Amino acid sequence: MIEPSDGTDEFAGEVKRTFGFLCDLGFSVIVELPTMVQFARGGTRVDIYRGRESQEIGAGVSFLGSRYALSEIVRAVDPEAARRMRNIVATTPGLLMKGLEDLSSALRH
C-alpha cells in the first residue's frame, strides 16, 4: 500500500518558494535539509523547520549568538497577534502550504 504524501518531499522547495522574499532582501540559502531550510545574511540566520515527529512548522531568527522563535518576535511587536499565532501541524501537502504561507506572512509583517 502506498502512503499518501505528507509533503516532506516538497518541504525544502516550498520553503524556498514561499520565503523567496528573503533572497530579495539579500539572504541566501545556506542549509537545505528535508525538514529545515536556513537563510543567512551577514550574522543573521532565519530557519524554517518542520518537526520530524510533531510535523509542526515553525521559524526562528538568530542574531548575535541568540536565537528567537518567530512567536517571541511577534509577541514583542504585537502581543494580540501573538495570542492568535499557532504552529500548524502539517500532516498533508495542503496543510504544509498553509503553514508555510502563514509563517511567511507573519515574518513579512
mmCIF file of C-alpha atoms in Angstrom:
data_model
loop_
_atom_site.group_PDB
_atom_site.id
_atom_site.type_symbol
_atom_site.label_atom_id
_atom_site.label_comp_id
_atom_site.label_asym_id
_atom_site.label_seq_id
_atom_site.Cartn_x
_atom_site.Cartn_y
_atom_site.Cartn_z
ATOM 1 C CA MET A 1 0.000 0.000 0.000
ATOM 2 C CA ILE A 2 1.379 3.429 -0.939
ATOM 3 C CA GLU A 3 1.093 6.052 1.788
ATOM 4 C CA PRO A 4 -0.195 9.465 0.715
ATOM 5 C CA SER A 5 2.467 12.167 0.745
ATOM 6 C CA ASP A 6 2.607 14.349 3.840
ATOM 7 C CA GLY A 7 4.627 16.945 1.949
ATOM 8 C CA THR A 8 8.036 16.001 3.385
ATOM 9 C CA ASP A 9 9.492 15.552 -0.102
ATOM 10 C CA GLU A 10 8.348 19.040 -1.093
ATOM 11 C CA PHE A 11 9.338 20.872 2.097
ATOM 12 C CA ALA A 12 12.648 22.486 1.063
ATOM 13 C CA GLY A 13 11.359 23.545 -2.342
ATOM 14 C CA GLU A 14 8.188 25.029 -0.897
ATOM 15 C CA VAL A 15 10.148 26.892 1.785
ATOM 16 C CA LYS A 16 12.434 28.423 -0.841
ATOM 17 C CA ARG A 17 9.413 29.446 -2.933
ATOM 18 C CA THR A 18 7.339 30.789 -0.044
ATOM 19 C CA PHE A 19 10.238 32.609 1.613
ATOM 20 C CA GLY A 20 11.798 33.838 -1.628
ATOM 21 C CA PHE A 21 11.312 37.395 -0.389
ATOM 22 C CA LEU A 22 14.261 36.766 1.953
ATOM 23 C CA CYS A 23 16.524 36.366 -1.084
ATOM 24 C CA ASP A 24 15.185 39.690 -2.373
ATOM 25 C CA LEU A 25 16.380 41.160 0.954
ATOM 26 C CA GLY A 26 19.906 39.802 0.451
ATOM 27 C CA PHE A 27 19.617 36.460 2.266
ATOM 28 C CA SER A 28 20.953 33.226 0.753
ATOM 29 C CA VAL A 29 20.042 29.618 1.439
ATOM 30 C CA ILE A 30 22.937 28.093 3.403
ATOM 31 C CA VAL A 31 21.314 24.875 4.656
ATOM 32 C CA GLU A 32 18.739 22.784 2.825
ATOM 33 C CA LEU A 33 17.563 19.596 4.533
ATOM 34 C CA PRO A 34 14.345 17.569 4.277
ATOM 35 C CA THR A 35 12.997 19.226 7.447
ATOM 36 C CA MET A 36 14.900 22.538 7.662
ATOM 37 C CA VAL A 37 15.978 25.377 5.404
ATOM 38 C CA GLN A 38 18.228 28.123 6.732
ATOM 39 C CA PHE A 39 18.760 31.510 5.135
ATOM 40 C CA ALA A 40 21.634 33.826 6.082
ATOM 41 C CA ARG A 41 22.670 37.416 5.575
ATOM 42 C CA GLY A 42 25.730 38.588 7.459
ATOM 43 C CA GLY A 43 25.342 37.464 11.061
ATOM 44 C CA THR A 44 21.574 36.954 10.813
ATOM 45 C CA ARG A 45 20.090 33.495 10.253
ATOM 46 C CA VAL A 46 16.459 32.586 9.566
ATOM 47 C CA ASP A 47 15.493 28.947 9.855
ATOM 48 C CA ILE A 48 12.232 27.405 8.738
ATOM 49 C CA TYR A 49 11.690 23.921 10.100
ATOM 50 C CA ARG A 50 9.273 21.041 10.304
ATOM 51 C CA GLY A 51 9.376 18.782 13.338
ATOM 52 C CA ARG A 52 10.293 15.224 12.383
ATOM 53 C CA GLU A 53 7.843 13.716 14.862
ATOM 54 C CA SER A 54 5.374 16.518 15.560
ATOM 55 C CA GLN A 55 5.140 17.723 11.924
ATOM 56 C CA GLU A 56 4.789 21.267 13.331
ATOM 57 C CA ILE A 57 6.085 24.029 11.107
ATOM 58 C CA GLY A 58 7.971 26.848 12.788
ATOM 59 C CA ALA A 59 10.579 29.543 12.283
ATOM 60 C CA GLY A 60 13.406 31.118 14.208
ATOM 61 C CA VAL A 61 15.764 34.041 13.813
ATOM 62 C CA SER A 62 19.334 34.019 15.135
ATOM 63 C CA PHE A 63 21.323 37.207 15.646
ATOM 64 C CA LEU A 64 24.436 37.963 17.697
ATOM 65 C CA GLY A 65 24.549 34.426 19.077
ATOM 66 C CA SER A 66 20.930 34.324 20.299
ATOM 67 C CA ARG A 67 18.023 32.502 18.686
ATOM 68 C CA TYR A 68 14.447 33.717 18.899
ATOM 69 C CA ALA A 69 11.328 31.823 17.890
ATOM 70 C CA LEU A 70 9.117 33.759 15.495
ATOM 71 C CA SER A 71 6.390 33.705 18.163
ATOM 72 C CA GLU A 72 8.740 35.560 20.566
ATOM 73 C CA ILE A 73 9.400 38.253 17.976
ATOM 74 C CA VAL A 74 5.701 38.664 17.194
ATOM 75 C CA ARG A 75 4.909 38.803 20.933
ATOM 76 C CA ALA A 76 7.373 41.694 21.370
ATOM 77 C CA VAL A 77 5.843 43.651 18.482
ATOM 78 C CA ASP A 78 2.147 42.720 18.666
ATOM 79 C CA PRO A 79 1.009 40.776 21.769
ATOM 80 C CA GLU A 80 -2.520 40.368 20.397
ATOM 81 C CA ALA A 81 -1.271 38.789 17.172
ATOM 82 C CA ALA A 82 0.999 36.510 19.225
ATOM 83 C CA ARG A 83 -2.025 35.188 21.151
ATOM 84 C CA ARG A 84 -3.632 34.170 17.860
ATOM 85 C CA MET A 85 -0.468 32.607 16.461
ATOM 86 C CA ARG A 86 -0.273 28.801 16.353
ATOM 87 C CA ASN A 87 2.139 26.415 14.670
ATOM 88 C CA ILE A 88 0.382 24.311 12.063
ATOM 89 C CA VAL A 89 0.787 20.548 12.186
ATOM 90 C CA ALA A 90 1.427 19.802 8.510
ATOM 91 C CA THR A 91 0.219 16.246 8.000
ATOM 92 C CA THR A 92 -0.881 16.867 4.404
ATOM 93 C CA PRO A 93 0.563 18.834 1.477
ATOM 94 C CA GLY A 94 -2.310 21.317 1.828
ATOM 95 C CA LEU A 95 -1.537 21.955 5.486
ATOM 96 C CA LEU A 96 2.149 22.271 4.609
ATOM 97 C CA MET A 97 1.325 25.012 2.114
ATOM 98 C CA LYS A 98 -0.996 26.800 4.560
ATOM 99 C CA GLY A 99 1.570 26.628 7.348
ATOM 100 C CA LEU A 100 4.358 27.997 5.174
ATOM 101 C CA GLU A 101 2.141 30.784 3.822
ATOM 102 C CA ASP A 102 1.080 31.743 7.380
ATOM 103 C CA LEU A 103 4.704 31.784 8.587
ATOM 104 C CA SER A 104 5.829 33.771 5.584
ATOM 105 C CA SER A 105 3.120 36.334 6.176
ATOM 106 C CA ALA A 106 3.995 36.617 9.882
ATOM 107 C CA LEU A 107 7.690 37.087 9.086
ATOM 108 C CA ARG A 108 6.997 39.784 6.496
ATOM 109 C CA HIS A 109 4.877 41.804 8.907
#
